[in-house]
Tab-separated table of N, CA, C and O in Angstrom:
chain	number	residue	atom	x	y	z
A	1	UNK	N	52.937	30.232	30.780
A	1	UNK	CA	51.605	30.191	31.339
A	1	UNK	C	51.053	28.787	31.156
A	1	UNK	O	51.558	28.210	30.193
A	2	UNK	N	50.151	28.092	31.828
A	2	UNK	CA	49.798	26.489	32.390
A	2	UNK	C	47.884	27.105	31.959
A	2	UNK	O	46.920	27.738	32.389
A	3	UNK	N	48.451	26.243	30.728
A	3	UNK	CA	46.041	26.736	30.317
A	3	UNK	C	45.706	25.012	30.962
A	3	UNK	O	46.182	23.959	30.537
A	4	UNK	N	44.945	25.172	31.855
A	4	UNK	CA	44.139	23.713	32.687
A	4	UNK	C	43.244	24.530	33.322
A	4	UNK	O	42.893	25.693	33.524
A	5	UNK	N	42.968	22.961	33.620
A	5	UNK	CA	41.708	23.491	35.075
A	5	UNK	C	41.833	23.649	36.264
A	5	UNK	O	41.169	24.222	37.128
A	6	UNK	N	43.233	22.794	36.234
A	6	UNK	CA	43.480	23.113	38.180
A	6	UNK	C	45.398	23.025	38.274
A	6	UNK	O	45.909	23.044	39.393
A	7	UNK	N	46.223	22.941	37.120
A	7	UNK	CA	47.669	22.978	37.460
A	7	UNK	C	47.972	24.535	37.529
A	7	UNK	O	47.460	25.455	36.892
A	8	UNK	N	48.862	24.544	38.403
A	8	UNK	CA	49.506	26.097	37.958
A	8	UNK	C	51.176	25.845	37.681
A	8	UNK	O	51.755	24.790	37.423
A	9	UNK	N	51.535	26.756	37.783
A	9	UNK	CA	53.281	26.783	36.614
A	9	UNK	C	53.549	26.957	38.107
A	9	UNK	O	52.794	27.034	39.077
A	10	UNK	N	55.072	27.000	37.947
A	10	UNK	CA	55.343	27.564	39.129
A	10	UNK	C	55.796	28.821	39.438
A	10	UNK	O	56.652	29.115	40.272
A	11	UNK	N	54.971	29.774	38.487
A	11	UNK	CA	55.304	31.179	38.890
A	11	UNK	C	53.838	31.435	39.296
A	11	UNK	O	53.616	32.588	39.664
A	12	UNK	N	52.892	30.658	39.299
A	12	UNK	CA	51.302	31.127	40.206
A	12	UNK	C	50.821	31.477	39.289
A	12	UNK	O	49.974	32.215	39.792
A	13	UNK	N	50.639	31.559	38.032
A	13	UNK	CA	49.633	32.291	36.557
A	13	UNK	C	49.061	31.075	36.089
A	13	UNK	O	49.618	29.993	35.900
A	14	UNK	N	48.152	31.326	35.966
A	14	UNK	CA	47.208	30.019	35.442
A	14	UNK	C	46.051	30.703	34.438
A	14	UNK	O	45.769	31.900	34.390
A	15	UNK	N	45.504	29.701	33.708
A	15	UNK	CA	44.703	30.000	32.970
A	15	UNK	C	43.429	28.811	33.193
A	15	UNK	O	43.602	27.617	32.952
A	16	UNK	N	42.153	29.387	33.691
A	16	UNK	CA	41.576	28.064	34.432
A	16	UNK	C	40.162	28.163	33.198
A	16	UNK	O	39.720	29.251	32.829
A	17	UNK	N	39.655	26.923	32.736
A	17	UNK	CA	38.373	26.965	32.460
A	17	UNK	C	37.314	25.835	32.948
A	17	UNK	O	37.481	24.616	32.997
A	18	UNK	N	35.683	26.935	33.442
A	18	UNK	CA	34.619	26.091	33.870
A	18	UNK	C	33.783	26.010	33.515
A	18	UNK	O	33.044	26.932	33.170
A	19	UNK	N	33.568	24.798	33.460
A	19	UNK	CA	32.202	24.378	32.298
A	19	UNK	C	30.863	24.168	32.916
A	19	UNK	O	29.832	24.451	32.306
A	20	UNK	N	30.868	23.562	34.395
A	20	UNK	CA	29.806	23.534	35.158
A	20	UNK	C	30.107	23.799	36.419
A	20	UNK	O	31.307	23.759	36.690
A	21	UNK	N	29.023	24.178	37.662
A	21	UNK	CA	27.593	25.027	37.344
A	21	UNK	C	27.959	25.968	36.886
A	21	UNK	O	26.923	26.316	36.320
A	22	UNK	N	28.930	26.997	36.579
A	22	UNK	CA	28.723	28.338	35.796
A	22	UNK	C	29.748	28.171	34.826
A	22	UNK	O	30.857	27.880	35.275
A	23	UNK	N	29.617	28.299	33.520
A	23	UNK	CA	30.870	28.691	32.456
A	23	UNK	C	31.163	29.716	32.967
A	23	UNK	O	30.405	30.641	33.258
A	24	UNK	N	32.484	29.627	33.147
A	24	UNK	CA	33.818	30.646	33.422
A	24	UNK	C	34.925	30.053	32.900
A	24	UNK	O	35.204	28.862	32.756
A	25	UNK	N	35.972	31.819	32.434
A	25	UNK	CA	37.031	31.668	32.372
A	25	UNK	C	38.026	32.494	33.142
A	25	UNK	O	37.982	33.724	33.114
A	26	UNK	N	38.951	31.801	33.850
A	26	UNK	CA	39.888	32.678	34.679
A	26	UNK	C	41.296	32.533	35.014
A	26	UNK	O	41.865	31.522	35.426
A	27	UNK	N	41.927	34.045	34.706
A	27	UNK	CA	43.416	34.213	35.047
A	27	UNK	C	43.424	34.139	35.920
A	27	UNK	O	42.357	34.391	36.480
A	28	UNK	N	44.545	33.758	36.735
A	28	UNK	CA	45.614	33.891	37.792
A	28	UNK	C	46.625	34.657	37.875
A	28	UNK	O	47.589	34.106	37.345
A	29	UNK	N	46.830	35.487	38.211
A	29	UNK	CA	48.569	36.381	37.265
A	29	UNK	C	48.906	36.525	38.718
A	29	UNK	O	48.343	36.593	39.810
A	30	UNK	N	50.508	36.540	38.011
A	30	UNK	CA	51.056	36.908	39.347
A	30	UNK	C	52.044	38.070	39.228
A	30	UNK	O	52.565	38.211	38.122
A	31	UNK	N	52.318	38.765	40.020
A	31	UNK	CA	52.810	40.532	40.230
A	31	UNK	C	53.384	40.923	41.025
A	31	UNK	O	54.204	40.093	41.417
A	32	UNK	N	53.414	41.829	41.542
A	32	UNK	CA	54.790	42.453	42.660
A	32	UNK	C	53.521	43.297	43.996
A	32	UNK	O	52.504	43.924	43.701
A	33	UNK	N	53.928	43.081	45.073
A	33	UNK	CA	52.802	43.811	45.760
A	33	UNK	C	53.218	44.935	45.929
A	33	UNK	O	54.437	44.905	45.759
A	34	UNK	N	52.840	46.041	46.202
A	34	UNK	CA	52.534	47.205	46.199
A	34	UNK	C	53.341	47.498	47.119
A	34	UNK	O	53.037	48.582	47.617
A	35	UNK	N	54.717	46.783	47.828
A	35	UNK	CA	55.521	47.158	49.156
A	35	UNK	C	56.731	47.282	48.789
A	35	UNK	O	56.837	46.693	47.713
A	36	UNK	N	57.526	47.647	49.040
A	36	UNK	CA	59.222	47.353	49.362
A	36	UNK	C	59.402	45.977	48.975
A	36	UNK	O	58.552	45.090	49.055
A	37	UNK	N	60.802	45.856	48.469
A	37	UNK	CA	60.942	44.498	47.726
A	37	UNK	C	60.265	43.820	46.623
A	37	UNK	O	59.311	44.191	45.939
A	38	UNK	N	60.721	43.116	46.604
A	38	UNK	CA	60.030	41.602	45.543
A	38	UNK	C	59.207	40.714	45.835
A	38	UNK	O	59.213	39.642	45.230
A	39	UNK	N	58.049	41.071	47.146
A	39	UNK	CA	57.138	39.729	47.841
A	39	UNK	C	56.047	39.911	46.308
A	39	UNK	O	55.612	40.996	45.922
A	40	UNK	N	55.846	38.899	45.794
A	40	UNK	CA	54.965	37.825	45.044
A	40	UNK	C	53.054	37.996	45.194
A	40	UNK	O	52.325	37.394	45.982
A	41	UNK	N	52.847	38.540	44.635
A	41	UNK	CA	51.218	38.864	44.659
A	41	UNK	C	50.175	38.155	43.979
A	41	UNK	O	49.864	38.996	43.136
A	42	UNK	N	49.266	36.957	43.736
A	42	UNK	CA	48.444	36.024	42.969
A	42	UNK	C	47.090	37.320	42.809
A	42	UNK	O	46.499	37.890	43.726
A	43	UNK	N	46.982	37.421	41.908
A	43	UNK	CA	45.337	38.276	41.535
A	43	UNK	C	44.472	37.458	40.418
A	43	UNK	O	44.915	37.267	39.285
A	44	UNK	N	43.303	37.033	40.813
A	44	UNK	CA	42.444	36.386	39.913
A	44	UNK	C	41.379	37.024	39.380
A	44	UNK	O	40.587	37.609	40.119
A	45	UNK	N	41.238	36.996	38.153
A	45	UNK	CA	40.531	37.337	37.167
A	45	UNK	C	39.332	36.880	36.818
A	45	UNK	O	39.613	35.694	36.644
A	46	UNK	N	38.146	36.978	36.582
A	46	UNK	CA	37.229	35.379	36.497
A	46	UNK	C	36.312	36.340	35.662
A	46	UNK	O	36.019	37.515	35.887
A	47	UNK	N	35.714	35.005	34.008
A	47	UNK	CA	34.637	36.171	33.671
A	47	UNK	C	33.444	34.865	33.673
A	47	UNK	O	33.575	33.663	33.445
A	48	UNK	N	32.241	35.702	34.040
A	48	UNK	CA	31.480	33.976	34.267
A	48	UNK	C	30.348	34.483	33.357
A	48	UNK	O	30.154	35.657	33.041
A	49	UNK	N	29.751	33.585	33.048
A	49	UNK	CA	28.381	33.889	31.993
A	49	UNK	C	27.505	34.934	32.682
A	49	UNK	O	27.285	36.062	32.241
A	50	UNK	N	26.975	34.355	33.956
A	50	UNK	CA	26.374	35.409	34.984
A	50	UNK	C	26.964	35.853	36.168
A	50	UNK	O	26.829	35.318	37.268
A	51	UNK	N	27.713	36.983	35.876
A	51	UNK	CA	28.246	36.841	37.460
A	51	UNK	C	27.350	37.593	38.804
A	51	UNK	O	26.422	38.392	38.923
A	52	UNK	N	28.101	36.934	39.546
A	52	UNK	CA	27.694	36.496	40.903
A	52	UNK	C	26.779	35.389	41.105
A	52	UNK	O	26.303	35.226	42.228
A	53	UNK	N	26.562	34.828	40.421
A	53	UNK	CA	25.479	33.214	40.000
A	53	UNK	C	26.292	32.405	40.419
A	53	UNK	O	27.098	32.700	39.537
A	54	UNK	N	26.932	31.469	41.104
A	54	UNK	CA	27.284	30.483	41.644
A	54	UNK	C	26.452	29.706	42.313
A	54	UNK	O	26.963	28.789	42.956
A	55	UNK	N	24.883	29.875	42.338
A	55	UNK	CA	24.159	29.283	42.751
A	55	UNK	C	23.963	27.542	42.349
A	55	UNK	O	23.495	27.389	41.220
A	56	UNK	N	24.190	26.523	42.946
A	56	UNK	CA	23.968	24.806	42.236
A	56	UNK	C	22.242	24.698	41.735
A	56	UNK	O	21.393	25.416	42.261
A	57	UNK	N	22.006	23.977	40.960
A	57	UNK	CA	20.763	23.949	40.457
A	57	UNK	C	19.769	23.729	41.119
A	57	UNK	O	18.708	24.322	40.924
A	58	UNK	N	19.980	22.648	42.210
A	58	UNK	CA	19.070	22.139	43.667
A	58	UNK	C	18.522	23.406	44.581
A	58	UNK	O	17.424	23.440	45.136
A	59	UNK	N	19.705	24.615	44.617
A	59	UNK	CA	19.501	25.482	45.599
A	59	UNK	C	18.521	26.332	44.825
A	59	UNK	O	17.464	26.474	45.440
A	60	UNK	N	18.565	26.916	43.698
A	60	UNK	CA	17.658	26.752	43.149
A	60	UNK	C	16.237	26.645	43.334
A	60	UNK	O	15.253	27.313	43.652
A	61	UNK	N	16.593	25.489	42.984
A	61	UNK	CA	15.103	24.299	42.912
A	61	UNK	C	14.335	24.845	44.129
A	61	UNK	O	13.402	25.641	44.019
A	62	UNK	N	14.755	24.400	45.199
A	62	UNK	CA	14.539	24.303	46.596
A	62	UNK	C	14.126	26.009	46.855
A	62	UNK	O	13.174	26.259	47.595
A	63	UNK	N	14.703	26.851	46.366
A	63	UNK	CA	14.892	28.324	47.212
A	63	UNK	C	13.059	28.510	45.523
A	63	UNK	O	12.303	29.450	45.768
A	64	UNK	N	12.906	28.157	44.982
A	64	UNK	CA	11.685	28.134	44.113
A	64	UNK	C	10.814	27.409	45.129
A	64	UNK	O	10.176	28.107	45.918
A	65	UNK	N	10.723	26.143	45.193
A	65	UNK	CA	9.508	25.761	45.706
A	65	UNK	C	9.446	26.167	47.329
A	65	UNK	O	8.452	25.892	48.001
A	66	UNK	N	10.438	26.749	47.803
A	66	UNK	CA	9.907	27.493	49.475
A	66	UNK	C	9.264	28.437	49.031
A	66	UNK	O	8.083	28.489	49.372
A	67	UNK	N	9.760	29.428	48.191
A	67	UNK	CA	8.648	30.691	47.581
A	67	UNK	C	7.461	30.446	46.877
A	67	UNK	O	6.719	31.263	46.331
A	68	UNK	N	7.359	29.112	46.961
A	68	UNK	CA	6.082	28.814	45.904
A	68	UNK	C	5.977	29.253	44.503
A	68	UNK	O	4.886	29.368	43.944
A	69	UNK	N	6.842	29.441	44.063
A	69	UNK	CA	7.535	29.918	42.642
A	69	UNK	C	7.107	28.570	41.550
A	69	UNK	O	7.950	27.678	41.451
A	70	UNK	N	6.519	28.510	41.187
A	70	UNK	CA	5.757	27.048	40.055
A	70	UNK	C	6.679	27.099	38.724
A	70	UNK	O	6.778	26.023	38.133
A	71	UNK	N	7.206	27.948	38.305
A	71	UNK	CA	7.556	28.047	36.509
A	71	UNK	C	8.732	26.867	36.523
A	71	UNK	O	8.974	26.250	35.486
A	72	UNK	N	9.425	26.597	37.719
A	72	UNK	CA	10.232	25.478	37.201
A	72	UNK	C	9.883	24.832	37.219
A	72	UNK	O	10.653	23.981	36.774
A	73	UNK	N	8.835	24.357	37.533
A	73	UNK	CA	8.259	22.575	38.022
A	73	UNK	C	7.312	22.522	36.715
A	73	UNK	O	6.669	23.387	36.119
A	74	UNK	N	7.557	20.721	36.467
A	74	UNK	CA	5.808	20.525	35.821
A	74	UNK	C	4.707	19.772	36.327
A	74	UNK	O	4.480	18.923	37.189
A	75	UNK	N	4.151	20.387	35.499
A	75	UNK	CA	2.369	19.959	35.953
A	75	UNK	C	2.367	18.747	35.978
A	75	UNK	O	3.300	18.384	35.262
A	76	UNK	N	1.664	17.585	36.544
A	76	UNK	CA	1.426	16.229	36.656
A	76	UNK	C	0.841	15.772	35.078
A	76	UNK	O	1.423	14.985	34.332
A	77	UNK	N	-0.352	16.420	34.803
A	77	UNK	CA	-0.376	15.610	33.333
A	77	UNK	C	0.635	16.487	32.603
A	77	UNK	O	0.135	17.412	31.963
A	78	UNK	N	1.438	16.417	32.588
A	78	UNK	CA	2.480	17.332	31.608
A	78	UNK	C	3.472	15.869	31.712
A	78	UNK	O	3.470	15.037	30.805
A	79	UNK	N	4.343	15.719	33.031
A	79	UNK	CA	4.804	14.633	33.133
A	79	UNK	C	4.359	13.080	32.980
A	79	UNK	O	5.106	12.148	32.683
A	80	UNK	N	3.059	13.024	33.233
A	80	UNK	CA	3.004	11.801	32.318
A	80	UNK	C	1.956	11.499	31.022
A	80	UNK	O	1.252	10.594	30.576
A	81	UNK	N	2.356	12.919	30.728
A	81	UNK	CA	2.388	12.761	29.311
A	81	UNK	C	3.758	12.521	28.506
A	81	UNK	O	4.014	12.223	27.340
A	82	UNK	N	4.342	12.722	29.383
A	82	UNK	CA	6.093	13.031	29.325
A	82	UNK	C	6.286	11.263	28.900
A	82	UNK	O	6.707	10.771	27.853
A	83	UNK	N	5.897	10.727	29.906
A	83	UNK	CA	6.354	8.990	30.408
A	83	UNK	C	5.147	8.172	29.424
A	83	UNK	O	5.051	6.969	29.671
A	84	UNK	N	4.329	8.656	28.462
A	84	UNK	CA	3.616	8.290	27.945
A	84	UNK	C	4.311	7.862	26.262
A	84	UNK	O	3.914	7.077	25.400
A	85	UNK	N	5.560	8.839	26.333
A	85	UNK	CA	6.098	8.539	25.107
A	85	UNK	C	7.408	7.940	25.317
A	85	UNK	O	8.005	7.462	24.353
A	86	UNK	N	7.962	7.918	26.602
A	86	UNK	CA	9.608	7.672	26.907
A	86	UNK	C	9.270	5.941	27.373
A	86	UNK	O	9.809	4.945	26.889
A	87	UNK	N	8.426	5.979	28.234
A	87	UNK	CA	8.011	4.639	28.634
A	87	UNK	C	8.081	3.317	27.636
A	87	UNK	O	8.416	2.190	28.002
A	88	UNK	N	7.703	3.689	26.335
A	88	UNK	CA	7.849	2.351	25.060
A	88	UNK	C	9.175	2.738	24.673
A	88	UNK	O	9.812	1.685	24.649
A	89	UNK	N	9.715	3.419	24.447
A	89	UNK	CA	10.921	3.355	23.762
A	89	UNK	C	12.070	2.876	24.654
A	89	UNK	O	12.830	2.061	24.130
A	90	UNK	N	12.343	3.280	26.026
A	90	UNK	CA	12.782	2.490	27.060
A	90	UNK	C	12.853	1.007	26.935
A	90	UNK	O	13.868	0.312	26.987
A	91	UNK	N	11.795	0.683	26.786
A	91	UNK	CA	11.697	-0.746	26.971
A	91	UNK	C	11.982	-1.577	27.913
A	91	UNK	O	11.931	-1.231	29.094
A	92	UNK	N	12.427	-3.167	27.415
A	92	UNK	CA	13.086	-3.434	29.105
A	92	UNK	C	14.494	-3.122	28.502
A	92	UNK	O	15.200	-3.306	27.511
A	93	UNK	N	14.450	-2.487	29.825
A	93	UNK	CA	16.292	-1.583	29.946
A	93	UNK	C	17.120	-2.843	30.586
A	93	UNK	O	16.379	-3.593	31.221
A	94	UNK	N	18.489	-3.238	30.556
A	94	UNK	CA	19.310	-3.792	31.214
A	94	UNK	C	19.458	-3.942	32.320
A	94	UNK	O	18.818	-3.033	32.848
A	95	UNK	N	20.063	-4.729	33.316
A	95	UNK	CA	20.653	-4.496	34.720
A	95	UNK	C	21.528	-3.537	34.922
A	95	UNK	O	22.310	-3.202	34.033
A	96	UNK	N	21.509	-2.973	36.113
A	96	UNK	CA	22.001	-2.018	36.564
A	96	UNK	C	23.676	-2.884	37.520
A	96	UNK	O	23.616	-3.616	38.508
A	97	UNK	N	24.664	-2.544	36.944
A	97	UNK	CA	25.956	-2.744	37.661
A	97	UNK	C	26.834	-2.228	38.848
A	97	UNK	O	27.816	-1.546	38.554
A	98	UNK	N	26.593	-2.470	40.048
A	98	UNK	CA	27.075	-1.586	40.640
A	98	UNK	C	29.105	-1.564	40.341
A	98	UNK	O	29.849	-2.258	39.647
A	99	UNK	N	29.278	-0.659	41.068
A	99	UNK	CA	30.775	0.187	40.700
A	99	UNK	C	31.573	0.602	41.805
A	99	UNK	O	30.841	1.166	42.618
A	100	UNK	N	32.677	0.568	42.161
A	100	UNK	CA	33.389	1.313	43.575
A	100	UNK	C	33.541	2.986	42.665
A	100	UNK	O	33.676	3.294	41.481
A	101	UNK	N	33.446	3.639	43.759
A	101	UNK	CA	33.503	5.359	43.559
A	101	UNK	C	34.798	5.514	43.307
A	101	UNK	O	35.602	4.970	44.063
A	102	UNK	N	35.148	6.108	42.453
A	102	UNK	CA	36.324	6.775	41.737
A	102	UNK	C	36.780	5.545	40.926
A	102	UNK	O	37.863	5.568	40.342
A	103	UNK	N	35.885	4.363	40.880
A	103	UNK	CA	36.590	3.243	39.526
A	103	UNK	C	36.449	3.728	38.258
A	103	UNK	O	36.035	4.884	38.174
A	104	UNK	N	36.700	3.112	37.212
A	104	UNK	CA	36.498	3.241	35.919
A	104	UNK	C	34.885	2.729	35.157
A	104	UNK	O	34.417	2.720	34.019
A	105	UNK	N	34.352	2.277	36.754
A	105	UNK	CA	33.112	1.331	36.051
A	105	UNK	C	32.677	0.092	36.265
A	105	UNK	O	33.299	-0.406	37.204
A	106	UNK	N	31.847	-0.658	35.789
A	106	UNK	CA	31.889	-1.829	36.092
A	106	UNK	C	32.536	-2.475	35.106
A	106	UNK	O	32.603	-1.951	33.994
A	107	UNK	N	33.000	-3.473	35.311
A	107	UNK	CA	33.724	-5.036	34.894
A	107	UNK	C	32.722	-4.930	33.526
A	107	UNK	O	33.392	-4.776	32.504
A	108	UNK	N	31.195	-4.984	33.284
A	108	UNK	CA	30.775	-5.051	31.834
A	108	UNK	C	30.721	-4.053	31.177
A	108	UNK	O	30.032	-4.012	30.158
A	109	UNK	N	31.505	-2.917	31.647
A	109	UNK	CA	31.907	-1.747	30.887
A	109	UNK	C	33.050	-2.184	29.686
A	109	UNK	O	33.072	-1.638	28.583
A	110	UNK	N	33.794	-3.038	30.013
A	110	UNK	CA	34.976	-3.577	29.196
A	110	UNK	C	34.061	-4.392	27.707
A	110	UNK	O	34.557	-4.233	26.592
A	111	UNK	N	33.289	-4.883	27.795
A	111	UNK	CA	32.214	-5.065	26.582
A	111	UNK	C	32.065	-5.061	25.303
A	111	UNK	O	32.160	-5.761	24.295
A	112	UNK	N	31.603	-3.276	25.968
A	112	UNK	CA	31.364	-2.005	25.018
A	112	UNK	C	32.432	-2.017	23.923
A	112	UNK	O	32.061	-1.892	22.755
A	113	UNK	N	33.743	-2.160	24.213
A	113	UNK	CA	34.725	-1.818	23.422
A	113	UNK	C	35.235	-2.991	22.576
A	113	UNK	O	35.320	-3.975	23.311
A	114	UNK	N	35.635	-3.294	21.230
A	114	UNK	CA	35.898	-4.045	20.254
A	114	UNK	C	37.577	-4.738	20.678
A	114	UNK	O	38.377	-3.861	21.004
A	115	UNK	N	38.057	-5.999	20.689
A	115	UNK	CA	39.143	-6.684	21.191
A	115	UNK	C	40.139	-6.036	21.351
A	115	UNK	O	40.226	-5.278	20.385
A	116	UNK	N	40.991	-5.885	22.052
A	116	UNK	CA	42.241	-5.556	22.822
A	116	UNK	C	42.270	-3.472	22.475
A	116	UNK	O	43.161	-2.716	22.086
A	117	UNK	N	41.275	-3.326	22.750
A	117	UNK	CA	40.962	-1.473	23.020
A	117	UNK	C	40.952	-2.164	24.151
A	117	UNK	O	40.795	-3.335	24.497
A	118	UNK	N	41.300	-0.447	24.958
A	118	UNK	CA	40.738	0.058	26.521
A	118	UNK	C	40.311	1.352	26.391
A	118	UNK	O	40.236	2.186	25.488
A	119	UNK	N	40.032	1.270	27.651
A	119	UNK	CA	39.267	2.999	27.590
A	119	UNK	C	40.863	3.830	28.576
A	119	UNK	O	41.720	3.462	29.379
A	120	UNK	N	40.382	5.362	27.680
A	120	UNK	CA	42.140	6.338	27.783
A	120	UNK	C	41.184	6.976	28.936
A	120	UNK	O	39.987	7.237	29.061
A	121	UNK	N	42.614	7.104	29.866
A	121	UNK	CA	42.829	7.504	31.140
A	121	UNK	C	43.359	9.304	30.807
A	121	UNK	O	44.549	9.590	30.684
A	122	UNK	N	42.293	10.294	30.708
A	122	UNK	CA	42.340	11.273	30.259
A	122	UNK	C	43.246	12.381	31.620
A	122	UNK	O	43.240	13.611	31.669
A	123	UNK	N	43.940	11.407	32.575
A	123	UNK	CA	44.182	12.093	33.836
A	123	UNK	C	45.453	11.927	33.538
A	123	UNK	O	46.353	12.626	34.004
A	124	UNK	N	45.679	10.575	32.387
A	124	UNK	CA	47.250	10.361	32.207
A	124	UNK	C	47.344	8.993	32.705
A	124	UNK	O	48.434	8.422	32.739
């Protein structure tokens, strides 16, 4: 059996875990179908914190404020009362680096790290 998030073995059984938008954990097994012969059957298993919740947080958001639904949102002096305490500690913040999509980062990401480290390529 192959415990990841997205390899399977090559008999189709997997063991998958998800951490976001919903914690889940789920089998893959594989079995004999219910016919004549030996044809190969995949059945998935899935246990999720809430199930049937696959909802993204935005849809959400959005499907609240069309209903006029207020409890997720905050109040204006709530928020900057919010920015009343985050605002000094912020300070002046750094420049912002831009990055190509799917890089490792920017070029002053290499920095961060103490002489001849790199950062581990957790994909392999």
């Amino acid at each position: 059996m192959t415990c990841s998030g997205s390899t399977r073995s090559p008999s189709g059984t997997r063991c998958g875990f998800r951490v976001w938008p919903e914690t889940a954990v789920g089998l893959t097994l594989a079995g004999k179908k219910p016919v004549a012969g030996w044809s190969r059957l995949l059945e998935d298993l899935t246990f999720a914190g809430q199930a049937g919740s696959d909802m993204r947080p935005y849809d959400r958001l959005i499907g609240a404020a069309l209903d006029g639904d207020r409890w997720l949102f905050a109040r204006q002096d709530t928020v900057e009362a919010a920015w009343e305490v985050v605002d000094p500690v912020l300070g002046d913040v750094g420049p912002v680096h831009p990055y190509g999509k799917g890089s490792w980062g920017p070029d002053e990401a290499d920095r961060l790290l103490p002489e001849r480290d790199t950062w581990h390529d957790p994909a392999g």
